[in-house]
Short mmCIF file of C-alpha atoms in Angstrom, two decimals:
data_model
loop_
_atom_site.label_atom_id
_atom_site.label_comp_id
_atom_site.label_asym_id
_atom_site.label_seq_id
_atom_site.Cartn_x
_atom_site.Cartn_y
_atom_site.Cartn_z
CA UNK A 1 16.82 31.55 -11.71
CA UNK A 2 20.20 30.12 -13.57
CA UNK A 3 20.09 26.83 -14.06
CA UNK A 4 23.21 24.74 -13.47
CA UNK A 5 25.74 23.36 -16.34
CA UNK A 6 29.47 22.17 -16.63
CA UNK A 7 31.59 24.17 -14.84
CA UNK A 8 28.99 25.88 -12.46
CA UNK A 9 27.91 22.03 -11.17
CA UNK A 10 31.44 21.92 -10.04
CA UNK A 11 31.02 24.79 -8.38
CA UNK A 12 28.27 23.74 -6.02
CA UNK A 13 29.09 20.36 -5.40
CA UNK A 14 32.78 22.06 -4.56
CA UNK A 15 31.01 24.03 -1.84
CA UNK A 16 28.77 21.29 -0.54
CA UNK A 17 31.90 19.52 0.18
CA UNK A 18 33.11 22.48 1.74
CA UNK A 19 30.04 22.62 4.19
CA UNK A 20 29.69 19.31 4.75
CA UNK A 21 33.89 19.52 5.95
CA UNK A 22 32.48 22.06 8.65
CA UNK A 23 33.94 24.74 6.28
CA UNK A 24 31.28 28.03 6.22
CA UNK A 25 30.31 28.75 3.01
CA UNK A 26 29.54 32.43 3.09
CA UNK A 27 29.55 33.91 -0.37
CA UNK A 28 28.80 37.79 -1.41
CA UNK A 29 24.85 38.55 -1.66
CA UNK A 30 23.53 39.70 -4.47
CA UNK A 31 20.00 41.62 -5.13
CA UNK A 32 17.05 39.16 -5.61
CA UNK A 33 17.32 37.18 -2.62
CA UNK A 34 20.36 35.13 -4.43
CA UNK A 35 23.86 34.31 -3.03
CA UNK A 36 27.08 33.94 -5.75
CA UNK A 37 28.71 31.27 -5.35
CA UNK A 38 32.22 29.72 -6.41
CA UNK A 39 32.91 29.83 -10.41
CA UNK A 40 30.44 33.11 -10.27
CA UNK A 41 27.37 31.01 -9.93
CA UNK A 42 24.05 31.98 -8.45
CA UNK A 43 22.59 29.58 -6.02
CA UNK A 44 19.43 30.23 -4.00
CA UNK A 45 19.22 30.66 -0.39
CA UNK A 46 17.28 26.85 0.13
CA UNK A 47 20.33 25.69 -1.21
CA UNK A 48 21.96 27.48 2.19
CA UNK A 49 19.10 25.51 4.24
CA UNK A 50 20.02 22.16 3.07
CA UNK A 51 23.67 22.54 3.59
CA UNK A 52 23.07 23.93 7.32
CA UNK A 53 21.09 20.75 7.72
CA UNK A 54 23.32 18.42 6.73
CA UNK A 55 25.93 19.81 8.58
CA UNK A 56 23.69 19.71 11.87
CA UNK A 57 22.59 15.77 11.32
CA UNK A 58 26.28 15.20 10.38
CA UNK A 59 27.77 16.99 13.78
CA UNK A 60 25.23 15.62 15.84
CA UNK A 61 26.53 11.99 14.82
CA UNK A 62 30.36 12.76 14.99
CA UNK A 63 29.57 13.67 18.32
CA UNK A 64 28.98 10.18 19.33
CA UNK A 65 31.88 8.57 21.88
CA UNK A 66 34.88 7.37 19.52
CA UNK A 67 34.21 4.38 21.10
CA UNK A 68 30.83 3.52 19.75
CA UNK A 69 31.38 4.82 16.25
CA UNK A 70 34.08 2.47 15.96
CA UNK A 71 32.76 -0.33 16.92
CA UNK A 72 34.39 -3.58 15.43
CA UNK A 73 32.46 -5.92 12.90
CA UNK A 74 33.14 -8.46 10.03
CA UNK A 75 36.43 -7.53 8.48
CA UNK A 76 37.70 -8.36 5.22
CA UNK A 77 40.33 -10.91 6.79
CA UNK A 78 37.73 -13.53 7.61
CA UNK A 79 36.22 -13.36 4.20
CA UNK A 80 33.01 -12.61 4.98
CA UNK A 81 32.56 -9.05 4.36
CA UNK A 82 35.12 -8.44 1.36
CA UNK A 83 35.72 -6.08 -1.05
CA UNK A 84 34.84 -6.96 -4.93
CA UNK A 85 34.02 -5.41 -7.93
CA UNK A 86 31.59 -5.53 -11.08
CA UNK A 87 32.06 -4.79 -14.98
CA UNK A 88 29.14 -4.44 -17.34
CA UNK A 89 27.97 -2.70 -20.21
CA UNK A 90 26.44 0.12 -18.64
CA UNK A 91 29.62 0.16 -16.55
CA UNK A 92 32.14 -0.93 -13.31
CA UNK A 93 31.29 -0.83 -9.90
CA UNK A 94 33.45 -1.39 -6.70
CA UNK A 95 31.05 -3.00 -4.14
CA UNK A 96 31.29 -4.57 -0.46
CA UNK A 97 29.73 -8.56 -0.20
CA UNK A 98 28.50 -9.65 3.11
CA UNK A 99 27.91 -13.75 2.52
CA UNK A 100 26.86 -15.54 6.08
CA UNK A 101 28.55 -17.84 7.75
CA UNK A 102 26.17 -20.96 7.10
CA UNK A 103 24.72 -19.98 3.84
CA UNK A 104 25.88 -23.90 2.26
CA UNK A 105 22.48 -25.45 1.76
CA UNK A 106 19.93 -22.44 2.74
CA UNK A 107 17.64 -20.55 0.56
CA UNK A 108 18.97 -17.20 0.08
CA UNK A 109 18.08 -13.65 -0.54
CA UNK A 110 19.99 -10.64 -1.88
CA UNK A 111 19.64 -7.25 -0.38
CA UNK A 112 21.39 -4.52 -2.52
CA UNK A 113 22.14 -1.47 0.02
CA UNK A 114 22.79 1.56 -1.15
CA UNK A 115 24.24 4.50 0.73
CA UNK A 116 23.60 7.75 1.06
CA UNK A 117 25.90 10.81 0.34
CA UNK A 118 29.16 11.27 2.06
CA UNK A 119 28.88 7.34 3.01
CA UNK A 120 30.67 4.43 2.26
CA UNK A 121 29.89 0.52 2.10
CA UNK A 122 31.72 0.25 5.41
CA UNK A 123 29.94 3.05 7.46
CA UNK A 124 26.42 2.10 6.17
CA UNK A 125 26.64 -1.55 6.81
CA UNK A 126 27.89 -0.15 10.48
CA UNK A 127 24.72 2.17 10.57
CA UNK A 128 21.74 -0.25 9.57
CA UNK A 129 23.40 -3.50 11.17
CA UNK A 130 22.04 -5.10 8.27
CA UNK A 131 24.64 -7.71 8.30
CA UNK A 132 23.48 -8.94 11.69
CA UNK A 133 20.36 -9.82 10.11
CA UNK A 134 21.96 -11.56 7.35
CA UNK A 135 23.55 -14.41 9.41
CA UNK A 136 19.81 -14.60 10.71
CA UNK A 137 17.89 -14.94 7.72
CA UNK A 138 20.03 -15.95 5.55
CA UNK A 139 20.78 -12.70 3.39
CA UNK A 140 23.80 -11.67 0.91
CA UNK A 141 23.95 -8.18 1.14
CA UNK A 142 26.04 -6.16 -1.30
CA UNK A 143 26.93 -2.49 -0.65
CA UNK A 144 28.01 -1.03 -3.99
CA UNK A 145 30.37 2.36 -3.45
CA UNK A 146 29.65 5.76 -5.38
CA UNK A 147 32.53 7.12 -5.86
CA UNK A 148 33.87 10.79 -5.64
CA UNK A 149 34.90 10.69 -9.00
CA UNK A 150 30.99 10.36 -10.16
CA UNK A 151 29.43 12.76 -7.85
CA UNK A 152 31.33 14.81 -5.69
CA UNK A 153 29.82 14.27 -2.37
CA UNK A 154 29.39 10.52 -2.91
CA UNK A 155 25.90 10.70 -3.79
CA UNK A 156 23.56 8.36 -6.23
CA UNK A 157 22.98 10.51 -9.16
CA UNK A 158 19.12 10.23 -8.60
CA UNK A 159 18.57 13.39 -10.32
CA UNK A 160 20.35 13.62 -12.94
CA UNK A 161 17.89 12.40 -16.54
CA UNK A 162 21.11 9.97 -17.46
CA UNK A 163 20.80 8.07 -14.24
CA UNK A 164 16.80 7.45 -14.62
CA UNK A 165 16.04 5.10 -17.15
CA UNK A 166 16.29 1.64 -18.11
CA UNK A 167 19.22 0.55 -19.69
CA UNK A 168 21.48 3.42 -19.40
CA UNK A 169 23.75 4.38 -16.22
CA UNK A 170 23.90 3.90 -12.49
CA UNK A 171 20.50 1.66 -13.00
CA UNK A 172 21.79 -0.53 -15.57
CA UNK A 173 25.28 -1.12 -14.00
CA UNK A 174 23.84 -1.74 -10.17
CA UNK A 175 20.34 -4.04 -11.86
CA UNK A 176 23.19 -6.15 -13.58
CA UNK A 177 25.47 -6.40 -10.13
CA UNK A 178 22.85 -7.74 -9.25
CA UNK A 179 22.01 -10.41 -11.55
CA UNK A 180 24.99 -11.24 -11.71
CA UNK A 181 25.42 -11.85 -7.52
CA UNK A 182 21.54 -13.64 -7.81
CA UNK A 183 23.33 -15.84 -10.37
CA UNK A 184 26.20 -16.55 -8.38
CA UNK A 185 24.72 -17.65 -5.12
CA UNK A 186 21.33 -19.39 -7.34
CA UNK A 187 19.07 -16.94 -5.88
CA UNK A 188 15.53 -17.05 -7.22
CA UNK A 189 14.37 -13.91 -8.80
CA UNK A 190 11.51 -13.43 -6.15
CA UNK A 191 13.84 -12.96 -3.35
CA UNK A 192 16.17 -10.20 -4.76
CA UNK A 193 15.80 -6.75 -3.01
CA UNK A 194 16.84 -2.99 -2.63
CA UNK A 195 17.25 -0.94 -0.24
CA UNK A 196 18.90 2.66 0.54
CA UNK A 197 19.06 5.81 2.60
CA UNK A 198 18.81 9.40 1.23
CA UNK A 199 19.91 9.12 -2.33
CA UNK A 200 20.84 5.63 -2.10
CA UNK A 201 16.87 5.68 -1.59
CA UNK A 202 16.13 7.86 -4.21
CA UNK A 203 18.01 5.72 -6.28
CA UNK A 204 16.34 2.77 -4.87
CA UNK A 205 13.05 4.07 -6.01
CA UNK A 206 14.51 4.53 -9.55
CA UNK A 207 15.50 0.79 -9.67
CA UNK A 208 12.01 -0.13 -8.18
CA UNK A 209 10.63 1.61 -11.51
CA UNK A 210 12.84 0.39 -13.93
CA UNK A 211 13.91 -3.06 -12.95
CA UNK A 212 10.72 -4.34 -10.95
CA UNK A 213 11.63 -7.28 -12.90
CA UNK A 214 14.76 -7.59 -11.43
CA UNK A 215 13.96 -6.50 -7.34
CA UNK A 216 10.63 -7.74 -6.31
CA UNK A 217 10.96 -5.10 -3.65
CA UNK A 218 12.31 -2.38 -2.47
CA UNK A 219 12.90 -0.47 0.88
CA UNK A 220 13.33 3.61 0.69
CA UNK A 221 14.71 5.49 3.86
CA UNK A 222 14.52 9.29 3.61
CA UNK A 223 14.51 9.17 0.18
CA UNK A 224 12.49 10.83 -2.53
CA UNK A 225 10.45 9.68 -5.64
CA UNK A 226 11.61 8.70 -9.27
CA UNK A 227 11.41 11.96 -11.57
CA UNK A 228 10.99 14.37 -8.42
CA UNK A 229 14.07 16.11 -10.30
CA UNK A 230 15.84 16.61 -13.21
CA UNK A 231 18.68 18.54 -12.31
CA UNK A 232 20.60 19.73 -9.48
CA UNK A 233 18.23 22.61 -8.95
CA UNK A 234 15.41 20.45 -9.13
CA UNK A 235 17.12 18.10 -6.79
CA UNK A 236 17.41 20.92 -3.69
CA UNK A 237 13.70 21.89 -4.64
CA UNK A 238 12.81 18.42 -4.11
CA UNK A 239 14.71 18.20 -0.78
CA UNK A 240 12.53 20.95 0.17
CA UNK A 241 9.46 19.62 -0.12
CA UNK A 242 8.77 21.26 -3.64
CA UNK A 243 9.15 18.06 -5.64
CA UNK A 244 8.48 18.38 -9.53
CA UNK A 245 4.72 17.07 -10.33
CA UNK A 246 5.19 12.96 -10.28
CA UNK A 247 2.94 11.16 -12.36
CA UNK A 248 0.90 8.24 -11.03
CA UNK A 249 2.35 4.86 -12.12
CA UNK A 250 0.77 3.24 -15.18
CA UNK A 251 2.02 -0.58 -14.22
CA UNK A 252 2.49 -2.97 -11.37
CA UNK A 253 6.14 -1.99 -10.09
CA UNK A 254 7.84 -3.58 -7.11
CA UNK A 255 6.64 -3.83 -3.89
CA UNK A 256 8.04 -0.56 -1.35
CA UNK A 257 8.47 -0.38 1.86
CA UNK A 258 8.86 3.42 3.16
CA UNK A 259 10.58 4.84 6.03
CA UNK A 260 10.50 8.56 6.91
CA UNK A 261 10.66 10.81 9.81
CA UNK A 262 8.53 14.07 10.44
CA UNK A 263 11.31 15.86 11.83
CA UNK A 264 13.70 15.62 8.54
CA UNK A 265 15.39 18.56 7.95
CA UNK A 266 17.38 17.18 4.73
CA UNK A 267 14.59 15.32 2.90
CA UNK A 268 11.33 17.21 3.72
CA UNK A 269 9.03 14.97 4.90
CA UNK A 270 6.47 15.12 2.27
CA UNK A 271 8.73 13.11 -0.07
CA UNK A 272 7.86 10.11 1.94
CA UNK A 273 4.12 10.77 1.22
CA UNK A 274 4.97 10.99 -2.27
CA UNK A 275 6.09 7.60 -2.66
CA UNK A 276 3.58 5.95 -0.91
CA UNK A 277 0.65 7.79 -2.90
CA UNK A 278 2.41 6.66 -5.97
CA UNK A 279 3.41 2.94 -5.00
CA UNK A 280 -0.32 2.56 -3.61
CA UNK A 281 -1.58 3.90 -7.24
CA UNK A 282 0.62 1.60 -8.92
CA UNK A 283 -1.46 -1.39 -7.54
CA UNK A 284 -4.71 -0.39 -8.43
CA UNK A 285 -7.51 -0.32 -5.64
CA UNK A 286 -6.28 -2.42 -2.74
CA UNK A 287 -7.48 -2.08 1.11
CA UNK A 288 -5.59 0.47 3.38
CA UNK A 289 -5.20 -0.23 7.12
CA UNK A 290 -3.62 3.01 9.66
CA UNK A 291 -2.20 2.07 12.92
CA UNK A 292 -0.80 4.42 15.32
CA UNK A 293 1.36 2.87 17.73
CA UNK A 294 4.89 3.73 20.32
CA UNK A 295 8.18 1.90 18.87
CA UNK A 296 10.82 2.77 21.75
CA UNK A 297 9.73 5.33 22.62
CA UNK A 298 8.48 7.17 19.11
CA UNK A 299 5.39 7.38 18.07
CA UNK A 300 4.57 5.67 14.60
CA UNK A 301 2.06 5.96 11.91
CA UNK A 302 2.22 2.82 9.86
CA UNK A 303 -0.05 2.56 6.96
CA UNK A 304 -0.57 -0.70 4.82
CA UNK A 305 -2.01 -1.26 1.04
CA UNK A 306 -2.62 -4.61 -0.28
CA UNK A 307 -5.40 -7.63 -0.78
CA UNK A 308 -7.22 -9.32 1.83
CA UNK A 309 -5.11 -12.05 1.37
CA UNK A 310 -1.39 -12.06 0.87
CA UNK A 311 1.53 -9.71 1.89
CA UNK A 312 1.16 -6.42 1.25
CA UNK A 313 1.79 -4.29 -1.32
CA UNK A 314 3.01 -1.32 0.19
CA UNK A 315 3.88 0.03 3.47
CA UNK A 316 4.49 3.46 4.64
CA UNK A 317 6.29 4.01 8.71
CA UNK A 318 6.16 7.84 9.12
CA UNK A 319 8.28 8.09 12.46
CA UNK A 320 7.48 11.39 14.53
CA UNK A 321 10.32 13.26 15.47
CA UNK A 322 13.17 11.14 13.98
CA UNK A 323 15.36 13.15 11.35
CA UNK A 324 17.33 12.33 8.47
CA UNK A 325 19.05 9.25 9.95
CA UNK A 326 18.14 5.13 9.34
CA UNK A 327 15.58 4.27 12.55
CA UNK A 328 16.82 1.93 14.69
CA UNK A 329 19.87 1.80 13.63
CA UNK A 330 23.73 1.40 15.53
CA UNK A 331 24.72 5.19 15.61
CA UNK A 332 28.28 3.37 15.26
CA UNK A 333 27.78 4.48 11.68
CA UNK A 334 26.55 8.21 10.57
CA UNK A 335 23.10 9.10 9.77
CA UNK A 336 21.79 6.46 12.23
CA UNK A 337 19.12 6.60 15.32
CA UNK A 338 18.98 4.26 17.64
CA UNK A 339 15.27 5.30 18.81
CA UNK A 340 12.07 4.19 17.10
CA UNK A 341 11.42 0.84 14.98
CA UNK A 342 14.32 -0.96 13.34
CA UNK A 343 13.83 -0.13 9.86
CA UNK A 344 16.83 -2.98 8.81
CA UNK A 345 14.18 -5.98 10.77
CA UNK A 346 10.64 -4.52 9.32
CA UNK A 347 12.67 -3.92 5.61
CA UNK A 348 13.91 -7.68 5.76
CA UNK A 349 10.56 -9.35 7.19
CA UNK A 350 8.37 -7.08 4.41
CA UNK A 351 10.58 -8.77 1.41
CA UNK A 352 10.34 -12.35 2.88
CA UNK A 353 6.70 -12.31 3.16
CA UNK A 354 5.10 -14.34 0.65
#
């Protein structure tokens, strides 16, 4: 199999855009079981299975009455939810800032949210409603923005060995947006949290890994586990369910809280698995406790790791039949389900617990 470089990247992420528009990519076949694509580059029929399942979560949402995926919410105007941005070594970063109405005098948290591919700040905070439970709890939420110009389709650069380490790229520019918003607001370290969907939660995972000194936890939707790929045919692989070998952690990382349905036709499934093997590892031996319980209307496996006494460690919500969309969330916003447990609620009371 070819592996991907320079001008053939730009070839597939120019015809994932093209699917993801609703535009059929149908290129020649070639012997071997391949399909050529655009810029004469050979891309493997999984890739073909991906794209037909993004396009079929995407439809399904677009579908939605214009009048519930436009629903109104904070605006800019009343300078709650504003647009800002962020310069730092490792780079700049155009972001969204929800601040609550009363937050003079309480003792805050920061929850960085970050989206998943073909998203923006505006259609994600719609989605998880997350700002809702920021005027509750007392919450600044930022919602940094990928741009096109760094991946084509809007997506985290999860995969990509650049945008994995400590220090260096997309995790050193969004760990020091957040410093600097913890700073801002006099947030203590202890209450500073991530969160994301897809490859914003592949990405959170990364930051979970890399900065645990920074986010004391960290809430993954969909996503998939730090080093499942190294490249963009590693990444579809991974999507698939045929992650690269992860290593167990060596050292107490952040604490995760894991969201995945069995019905995922995007992110396989057995991503979700992945993480919570290697979170539980990175503990040491702690107790596990399995419920099985019905969350409107979906069934739920929830599984918890941690010590006898205290909050736990990490917990893993494996949602039967729920695709690749945020549970529970305002399907005013893509990628959102309204069925099953409110992943936003259990992601915000699993960071406060102390």
């Amino acid at each position: 199999m070819t592996r991907l470089r320079g001008a053939d990247v730009a070839g597939a992420t120019a015809a994932i855009q093209q699917a993801l528009a609703g535009r059929p990519v149908q290129p020649p076949q070639q012997p071997g079981g391949d399909e050529t694509g655009r810029a004469g580059l050979i891309v493997p029929r999984r890739l073909g299975d991906v794209l037909q399942s993004l396009r079929t979560e995407r439809a399904r949402f677009a579908d939605q009455p214009a009048a519930r995926r436009h629903q109104p919410g904070p605006t800019e105007e009343d300078g709650r939810f504003r647009s800002r941005s962020f310069r730092g070594a490792a780079g700049a970063l155009a972001y969204k800032l929800y601040v609550p109405a009363d937050h003079a005098g309480r003792e805050l948290a920061l929850v960085m949210m970050l989206h998943g591919c073909t998203q923006d700040p505006d259609d994600f905070a719609r989605g998880t409603r997350m700002n809702r439970l920021a005027d509750e709890f007392g919450i600044i939420v930022a919602y940094p923005h990928q741009p096109r110009s760094a991946n084509a389709q809007g997506c985290w650069n999860w995969f990509d060995p650049r945008h994995q380490r400590r220090g260096a790229g997309e995790p050193a520019a969004l760990a020091g947006l957040a410093q600097e918003l913890a700073a801002e607001f006099g947030i203590d370290r202890a209450r500073v949290f991530v969160a994301g969907l897809s490859a914003g939660g592949a990405m959170a995972d990364v930051l979970s890994s890399t900065y645990p000194d920074i986010f004391a936890a960290a809430g993954i939707h969909s996503g998939l586990a730090h080093g499942a790929a190294s490249d963009v045919m590693s990444a579809f692989a991974a999507m698939k369910g045929n992650a690269k070998p992860i290593s167990r952690a060596t050292g107490s990382g952040a604490r995760q809280i894991i969201f995945h349905g069995t019905a995922d036709a995007t992110v396989h499934p057995s991503n979700g698995g992945t993480l919570f093997a290697r979170a539980s590892a990175g503990h040491g031996a702690l107790g596990e406790l399995t419920t099985d319980v019905v969350v409107n209307g979906r069934h739920v496996t929830r599984t918890l790791v941690g010590p006898a006494h205290g909050p736990a460690t990490t917990e893993y919500w494996l949602v039967q039949g729920a695709g690749h969309a945020w549970s529970g969330g305002d399907e005013a916003g893509s990628f959102a389900d309204a069925s099953g447990p409110d992943a936003s609620r259990e992601m915000i009371r699993f960071f406060l617990e102390t």
